[in-house]
mmCIF file of C-alpha atoms in Angstrom:
data_model
loop_
_atom_site.group_PDB
_atom_site.id
_atom_site.type_symbol
_atom_site.label_atom_id
_atom_site.label_comp_id
_atom_site.label_asym_id
_atom_site.label_seq_id
_atom_site.Cartn_x
_atom_site.Cartn_y
_atom_site.Cartn_z
ATOM 1 C CA UNK W 1 -0.242 0.292 -0.139
ATOM 2 C CA UNK W 2 1.130 3.387 -0.711
ATOM 3 C CA UNK W 3 1.541 6.476 1.940
ATOM 4 C CA UNK W 4 -0.112 9.841 2.126
ATOM 5 C CA UNK W 5 2.226 12.612 1.258
ATOM 6 C CA UNK W 6 2.587 15.362 4.042
ATOM 7 C CA UNK W 7 0.371 17.955 2.112
ATOM 8 C CA UNK W 8 -2.631 15.695 1.914
ATOM 9 C CA UNK W 9 -2.374 15.389 5.864
ATOM 10 C CA UNK W 10 -2.332 19.153 6.272
ATOM 11 C CA UNK W 11 -5.512 19.524 3.862
ATOM 12 C CA UNK W 12 -7.667 16.830 5.810
ATOM 13 C CA UNK W 13 -6.360 18.624 9.248
ATOM 14 C CA UNK W 14 -7.180 22.223 7.982
ATOM 15 C CA UNK W 15 -11.135 20.784 6.751
ATOM 16 C CA UNK W 16 -11.782 19.209 10.123
ATOM 17 C CA UNK W 17 -10.925 22.509 12.043
ATOM 18 C CA UNK W 18 -12.918 24.482 9.700
ATOM 19 C CA UNK W 19 -15.751 21.590 10.151
ATOM 20 C CA UNK W 20 -15.365 21.738 14.082
ATOM 21 C CA UNK W 21 -15.288 25.478 14.249
ATOM 22 C CA UNK W 22 -18.568 25.640 12.092
ATOM 23 C CA UNK W 23 -20.420 23.146 14.586
ATOM 24 C CA UNK W 24 -19.541 25.255 17.553
ATOM 25 C CA UNK W 25 -20.487 28.529 15.834
ATOM 26 C CA UNK W 26 -23.740 26.721 15.048
ATOM 27 C CA UNK W 27 -24.405 25.557 18.499
ATOM 28 C CA UNK W 28 -23.604 29.103 19.978
ATOM 29 C CA UNK W 29 -25.785 30.444 17.937
ATOM 30 C CA UNK W 30 -28.689 27.986 18.514
ATOM 31 C CA UNK W 31 -28.178 28.789 22.076
ATOM 32 C CA UNK W 32 -28.480 32.547 22.064
ATOM 33 C CA UNK W 33 -31.598 32.297 19.792
ATOM 34 C CA UNK W 34 -33.062 29.933 22.457
ATOM 35 C CA UNK W 35 -32.240 32.967 24.831
ATOM 36 C CA UNK W 36 -33.482 35.840 22.942
ATOM 37 C CA UNK W 37 -29.764 36.522 22.041
ATOM 38 C CA UNK W 38 -29.416 37.974 25.612
ATOM 39 C CA UNK W 39 -25.636 37.149 26.438
ATOM 40 C CA UNK W 40 -25.905 37.778 30.408
ATOM 41 C CA UNK W 41 -28.868 35.172 30.462
ATOM 42 C CA UNK W 42 -27.521 32.915 27.945
ATOM 43 C CA UNK W 43 -24.458 32.472 30.124
ATOM 44 C CA UNK W 44 -26.376 32.173 33.413
ATOM 45 C CA UNK W 45 -28.197 29.452 32.000
ATOM 46 C CA UNK W 46 -25.098 27.659 30.606
ATOM 47 C CA UNK W 47 -23.880 27.967 34.265
ATOM 48 C CA UNK W 48 -26.631 26.662 35.714
ATOM 49 C CA UNK W 49 -27.187 23.447 33.373
ATOM 50 C CA UNK W 50 -23.291 22.606 34.597
ATOM 51 C CA UNK W 51 -23.508 23.125 37.954
ATOM 52 C CA UNK W 52 -27.413 21.620 38.872
ATOM 53 C CA UNK W 53 -26.302 18.041 37.683
ATOM 54 C CA UNK W 54 -23.811 17.852 40.377
ATOM 55 C CA UNK W 55 -26.160 18.281 43.379
ATOM 56 C CA UNK W 56 -28.550 15.681 42.134
ATOM 57 C CA UNK W 57 -25.831 13.374 41.497
ATOM 58 C CA UNK W 58 -24.806 13.962 45.416
ATOM 59 C CA UNK W 59 -28.352 13.518 46.547
ATOM 60 C CA UNK W 60 -28.805 10.671 44.822
ATOM 61 C CA UNK W 61 -25.798 9.218 46.322
ATOM 62 C CA UNK W 62 -26.708 10.560 50.074
ATOM 63 C CA UNK W 63 -30.210 9.502 49.808
ATOM 64 C CA UNK W 64 -30.729 6.851 52.662
ATOM 65 C CA UNK W 65 -31.420 3.553 52.171
ATOM 66 C CA UNK W 66 -34.497 2.485 53.799
ATOM 67 C CA UNK W 67 -33.327 -1.176 55.603
ATOM 68 C CA UNK W 68 -36.155 -3.319 56.420
ATOM 69 C CA UNK W 69 -36.462 -3.791 60.284
ATOM 70 C CA UNK W 70 -36.028 -7.299 61.612
ATOM 71 C CA UNK W 71 -39.107 -8.545 63.081
ATOM 72 C CA UNK W 72 -38.877 -8.300 66.832
ATOM 73 C CA UNK W 73 -39.583 -11.722 68.782
ATOM 74 C CA UNK W 74 -42.626 -11.518 70.650
ATOM 75 C CA UNK W 75 -42.330 -12.348 74.016
ATOM 76 C CA UNK W 76 -44.796 -14.670 75.482
ATOM 77 C CA UNK W 77 -46.333 -13.512 78.574
ATOM 78 C CA UNK W 78 -45.108 -15.398 81.901
ATOM 79 C CA UNK W 79 -46.904 -17.845 82.676
ATOM 80 C CA UNK W 80 -47.968 -17.963 86.478
ATOM 81 C CA UNK W 81 -47.142 -21.032 88.454
ATOM 82 C CA UNK W 82 -50.069 -22.715 89.780
ATOM 83 C CA UNK W 83 -50.144 -21.684 93.580
ATOM 84 C CA UNK W 84 -49.167 -24.588 95.894
ATOM 85 C CA UNK W 85 -51.730 -26.234 98.061
ATOM 86 C CA UNK W 86 -51.838 -24.539 101.214
ATOM 87 C CA UNK W 87 -50.455 -27.109 103.798
ATOM 88 C CA UNK W 88 -52.168 -27.612 107.245
ATOM 89 C CA UNK W 89 -50.102 -26.840 110.386
ATOM 90 C CA UNK W 90 -47.874 -29.583 111.152
ATOM 91 C CA UNK W 91 -48.123 -28.798 114.791
ATOM 92 C CA UNK W 92 -51.873 -29.622 115.117
ATOM 93 C CA UNK W 93 -53.624 -32.676 114.869
ATOM 94 C CA UNK W 94 -56.628 -32.541 112.021
ATOM 95 C CA UNK W 95 -59.960 -32.102 113.565
ATOM 96 C CA UNK W 96 -61.430 -35.366 112.133
ATOM 97 C CA UNK W 97 -58.560 -37.565 113.627
ATOM 98 C CA UNK W 98 -59.494 -40.790 112.020
ATOM 99 C CA UNK W 99 -57.059 -43.638 111.951
ATOM 100 C CA UNK W 100 -56.388 -44.897 108.322
ATOM 101 C CA UNK W 101 -56.429 -48.470 107.063
ATOM 102 C CA UNK W 102 -53.399 -48.407 105.666
ATOM 103 C CA UNK W 103 -49.820 -46.693 106.577
ATOM 104 C CA UNK W 104 -48.663 -43.964 104.499
ATOM 105 C CA UNK W 105 -45.930 -44.551 102.243
ATOM 106 C CA UNK W 106 -43.909 -41.829 99.845
ATOM 107 C CA UNK W 107 -41.683 -42.830 97.314
ATOM 108 C CA UNK W 108 -41.488 -45.907 99.401
ATOM 109 C CA UNK W 109 -40.746 -44.318 102.543
ATOM 110 C CA UNK W 110 -43.063 -44.652 105.700
ATOM 111 C CA UNK W 111 -44.517 -41.178 107.181
ATOM 112 C CA UNK W 112 -45.694 -41.336 110.491
ATOM 113 C CA UNK W 113 -46.242 -37.679 111.979
ATOM 114 C CA UNK W 114 -50.032 -35.754 112.963
ATOM 115 C CA UNK W 115 -50.834 -35.598 109.277
ATOM 116 C CA UNK W 116 -49.699 -39.150 108.548
ATOM 117 C CA UNK W 117 -51.295 -41.542 110.982
ATOM 118 C CA UNK W 118 -51.347 -45.362 111.449
ATOM 119 C CA UNK W 119 -53.429 -48.112 111.381
ATOM 120 C CA UNK W 120 -54.298 -49.183 115.130
ATOM 121 C CA UNK W 121 -53.756 -52.705 113.804
ATOM 122 C CA UNK W 122 -50.315 -51.967 112.313
ATOM 123 C CA UNK W 123 -47.978 -53.820 114.304
ATOM 124 C CA UNK W 124 -44.867 -54.577 112.528
ATOM 125 C CA UNK W 125 -42.483 -55.127 115.425
ATOM 126 C CA UNK W 126 -38.618 -53.548 115.571
ATOM 127 C CA UNK W 127 -37.864 -53.860 112.199
ATOM 128 C CA UNK W 128 -34.771 -56.030 111.481
ATOM 129 C CA UNK W 129 -32.859 -54.074 109.239
ATOM 130 C CA UNK W 130 -33.332 -50.985 111.644
ATOM 131 C CA UNK W 131 -31.803 -52.734 114.225
ATOM 132 C CA UNK W 132 -28.870 -54.265 112.281
ATOM 133 C CA UNK W 133 -27.827 -50.838 111.382
ATOM 134 C CA UNK W 134 -27.899 -49.503 115.041
ATOM 135 C CA UNK W 135 -25.754 -52.622 116.220
ATOM 136 C CA UNK W 136 -22.847 -51.717 113.394
ATOM 137 C CA UNK W 137 -23.376 -47.983 114.745
ATOM 138 C CA UNK W 138 -22.948 -48.948 118.196
ATOM 139 C CA UNK W 139 -19.691 -50.857 117.490
ATOM 140 C CA UNK W 140 -18.430 -47.954 115.796
ATOM 141 C CA UNK W 141 -19.391 -45.160 118.370
ATOM 142 C CA UNK W 142 -17.306 -48.128 120.803
ATOM 143 C CA UNK W 143 -14.230 -47.714 119.138
ATOM 144 C CA UNK W 144 -14.308 -44.081 119.885
ATOM 145 C CA UNK W 145 -14.984 -44.967 123.675
ATOM 146 C CA UNK W 146 -18.685 -44.390 123.621
ATOM 147 C CA UNK W 147 -21.127 -46.901 124.833
ATOM 148 C CA UNK W 148 -24.389 -46.194 122.883
ATOM 149 C CA UNK W 149 -27.822 -47.699 123.992
ATOM 150 C CA UNK W 150 -31.231 -47.957 122.584
ATOM 151 C CA UNK W 151 -33.750 -47.529 125.533
ATOM 152 C CA UNK W 152 -36.844 -47.360 123.473
ATOM 153 C CA UNK W 153 -37.641 -48.363 119.986
ATOM 154 C CA UNK W 154 -40.680 -50.135 118.814
ATOM 155 C CA UNK W 155 -43.887 -49.429 120.796
ATOM 156 C CA UNK W 156 -47.595 -50.818 119.662
ATOM 157 C CA UNK W 157 -50.714 -48.596 119.819
ATOM 158 C CA UNK W 158 -51.802 -49.550 123.176
ATOM 159 C CA UNK W 159 -48.330 -48.912 124.918
ATOM 160 C CA UNK W 160 -48.368 -45.499 123.179
ATOM 161 C CA UNK W 161 -51.986 -44.549 124.246
ATOM 162 C CA UNK W 162 -50.630 -45.351 128.105
ATOM 163 C CA UNK W 163 -47.931 -43.007 127.738
ATOM 164 C CA UNK W 164 -49.761 -40.506 126.032
ATOM 165 C CA UNK W 165 -52.750 -40.484 128.518
ATOM 166 C CA UNK W 166 -49.939 -40.359 131.063
ATOM 167 C CA UNK W 167 -48.089 -37.339 129.751
ATOM 168 C CA UNK W 168 -51.645 -35.521 129.176
ATOM 169 C CA UNK W 169 -52.734 -36.215 133.269
ATOM 170 C CA UNK W 170 -49.235 -34.880 134.290
ATOM 171 C CA UNK W 171 -49.066 -32.027 131.718
ATOM 172 C CA UNK W 172 -52.237 -31.455 130.141
ATOM 173 C CA UNK W 173 -52.931 -32.370 126.410
ATOM 174 C CA UNK W 174 -51.641 -28.946 124.677
ATOM 175 C CA UNK W 175 -48.273 -29.516 126.404
ATOM 176 C CA UNK W 176 -48.124 -33.373 125.620
ATOM 177 C CA UNK W 177 -48.830 -33.142 122.186
ATOM 178 C CA UNK W 178 -45.631 -31.141 121.642
ATOM 179 C CA UNK W 179 -43.226 -34.017 122.793
ATOM 180 C CA UNK W 180 -45.517 -37.022 122.913
ATOM 181 C CA UNK W 181 -47.649 -38.442 120.035
ATOM 182 C CA UNK W 182 -51.155 -39.342 119.995
ATOM 183 C CA UNK W 183 -51.816 -43.556 119.658
ATOM 184 C CA UNK W 184 -51.643 -44.295 116.218
ATOM 185 C CA UNK W 185 -49.676 -40.820 115.032
ATOM 186 C CA UNK W 186 -46.273 -42.131 117.122
ATOM 187 C CA UNK W 187 -43.271 -42.837 114.762
ATOM 188 C CA UNK W 188 -42.048 -45.582 117.427
ATOM 189 C CA UNK W 189 -45.261 -47.691 116.049
ATOM 190 C CA UNK W 190 -43.448 -48.173 112.853
ATOM 191 C CA UNK W 191 -40.409 -50.261 114.092
ATOM 192 C CA UNK W 192 -37.814 -47.601 112.636
ATOM 193 C CA UNK W 193 -37.568 -45.181 115.745
ATOM 194 C CA UNK W 194 -34.396 -45.537 118.128
ATOM 195 C CA UNK W 195 -34.169 -43.231 121.378
ATOM 196 C CA UNK W 196 -30.498 -43.477 121.893
ATOM 197 C CA UNK W 197 -28.515 -42.569 124.929
ATOM 198 C CA UNK W 198 -25.097 -43.085 126.328
ATOM 199 C CA UNK W 199 -24.445 -45.863 128.925
ATOM 200 C CA UNK W 200 -23.043 -43.749 132.363
ATOM 201 C CA UNK W 201 -25.163 -40.880 131.045
ATOM 202 C CA UNK W 202 -28.889 -42.078 132.022
ATOM 203 C CA UNK W 203 -29.439 -38.777 133.281
ATOM 204 C CA UNK W 204 -29.204 -36.961 129.842
ATOM 205 C CA UNK W 205 -31.544 -39.611 128.454
ATOM 206 C CA UNK W 206 -34.815 -38.235 126.721
ATOM 207 C CA UNK W 207 -33.639 -35.064 127.626
ATOM 208 C CA UNK W 208 -32.207 -31.842 125.421
ATOM 209 C CA UNK W 209 -29.019 -32.147 126.920
ATOM 210 C CA UNK W 210 -28.208 -35.325 125.359
ATOM 211 C CA UNK W 211 -26.967 -33.263 122.595
ATOM 212 C CA UNK W 212 -24.433 -31.884 124.492
ATOM 213 C CA UNK W 213 -22.979 -35.024 125.421
ATOM 214 C CA UNK W 214 -20.172 -36.605 123.492
ATOM 215 C CA UNK W 215 -22.473 -39.654 122.517
ATOM 216 C CA UNK W 216 -25.026 -36.867 121.177
ATOM 217 C CA UNK W 217 -22.596 -34.848 119.306
ATOM 218 C CA UNK W 218 -21.168 -38.439 118.045
ATOM 219 C CA UNK W 219 -24.581 -39.528 116.827
ATOM 220 C CA UNK W 220 -25.355 -36.078 114.894
ATOM 221 C CA UNK W 221 -22.159 -35.922 113.209
ATOM 222 C CA UNK W 222 -22.221 -40.038 112.192
ATOM 223 C CA UNK W 223 -25.791 -41.699 112.273
ATOM 224 C CA UNK W 224 -26.481 -40.864 108.763
ATOM 225 C CA UNK W 225 -23.310 -42.967 107.668
ATOM 226 C CA UNK W 226 -25.365 -45.940 109.332
ATOM 227 C CA UNK W 227 -28.927 -44.991 107.842
ATOM 228 C CA UNK W 228 -30.155 -42.981 110.601
ATOM 229 C CA UNK W 229 -31.202 -39.151 110.821
ATOM 230 C CA UNK W 230 -32.052 -36.758 114.223
ATOM 231 C CA UNK W 231 -36.014 -36.933 113.236
ATOM 232 C CA UNK W 232 -36.743 -33.913 115.335
ATOM 233 C CA UNK W 233 -34.023 -31.134 114.827
ATOM 234 C CA UNK W 234 -33.892 -27.847 116.631
ATOM 235 C CA UNK W 235 -36.146 -25.179 115.252
ATOM 236 C CA UNK W 236 -38.178 -27.718 113.376
ATOM 237 C CA UNK W 237 -41.155 -27.927 115.002
ATOM 238 C CA UNK W 238 -43.457 -25.942 112.759
ATOM 239 C CA UNK W 239 -42.107 -28.722 110.206
ATOM 240 C CA UNK W 240 -42.286 -31.903 112.045
ATOM 241 C CA UNK W 241 -44.955 -31.094 114.517
ATOM 242 C CA UNK W 242 -43.005 -32.139 117.143
ATOM 243 C CA UNK W 243 -40.408 -30.150 119.752
ATOM 244 C CA UNK W 244 -36.900 -30.686 119.241
ATOM 245 C CA UNK W 245 -35.602 -34.392 120.511
ATOM 246 C CA UNK W 246 -31.757 -35.074 120.506
ATOM 247 C CA UNK W 247 -32.466 -38.798 121.419
ATOM 248 C CA UNK W 248 -34.900 -39.396 118.617
ATOM 249 C CA UNK W 249 -33.152 -41.278 115.676
ATOM 250 C CA UNK W 250 -35.106 -42.899 112.760
ATOM 251 C CA UNK W 251 -33.836 -45.219 110.425
ATOM 252 C CA UNK W 252 -34.387 -44.481 106.854
ATOM 253 C CA UNK W 253 -31.180 -46.346 104.991
ATOM 254 C CA UNK W 254 -28.059 -44.860 104.120
ATOM 255 C CA UNK W 255 -28.867 -43.230 100.666
ATOM 256 C CA UNK W 256 -31.818 -40.894 102.265
ATOM 257 C CA UNK W 257 -29.954 -40.292 105.381
ATOM 258 C CA UNK W 258 -26.869 -39.039 103.301
ATOM 259 C CA UNK W 259 -28.846 -37.040 101.488
ATOM 260 C CA UNK W 260 -31.126 -35.363 104.347
ATOM 261 C CA UNK W 261 -27.888 -34.780 106.230
ATOM 262 C CA UNK W 262 -26.327 -33.103 103.481
ATOM 263 C CA UNK W 263 -29.068 -30.804 102.821
ATOM 264 C CA UNK W 264 -29.729 -30.030 106.756
ATOM 265 C CA UNK W 265 -33.410 -30.675 105.997
ATOM 266 C CA UNK W 266 -36.239 -32.789 107.500
ATOM 267 C CA UNK W 267 -37.790 -36.220 106.365
ATOM 268 C CA UNK W 268 -41.082 -33.949 105.893
ATOM 269 C CA UNK W 269 -39.195 -31.719 103.865
ATOM 270 C CA UNK W 270 -37.300 -34.792 101.900
ATOM 271 C CA UNK W 271 -40.736 -36.365 101.231
ATOM 272 C CA UNK W 272 -42.324 -32.634 100.036
ATOM 273 C CA UNK W 273 -44.960 -33.155 102.777
#
């Protein structure tokens, strides 16, 4: 292919410049014509047209984007717990003190108190398992130089009736009801209750002072290891129904006794009655 001469290039450039100039002149004439050939008006309009696009672009960029709000989790109204049934006063016998046909067992545990009496005919005798546990405990205490003695265990309905009537005649029924069970309501009738004292310390038997003796302190610390619990702890009369008895222990088995001891609760609290 041949190449163009320099003269020809200059010719084309000249005509391109002339053409562009003519186009610009035509556009300028048209602009002035639109604005009535007014120089100031034309220049103002030109300036506004050039600057009006920038704010519009900025506004477009700055326009906030509406983000849909996340749906709020609706809180369910708190459900009111059903009101628990009001428990009867543990220290008072029910007005309709009618003995049942069967003893009360809760989760396999026999309960005997002022709200849960025993049949008059219930006569299991001293429970062998409880006696065996006591003898094991007695042997352990002997190693520590203590001679424990179970001076009262099983009592049948007739024997409890005799004792209660004697206490009532001596101190009055109101006072007797705090420390002695009416016939049919005594834990001794279950064959699982052991009144314990220390040989040689008979003056403290069946007395709150037993808790201050070496034997009383040992039992409080170790009885649960052999399946026994202090049945009527100090300050729990409103729960157990009876005043504190430092000498009265009840056999419930090692597992239950351990839990009751660790939690520092009564048998009633453990059973939820």
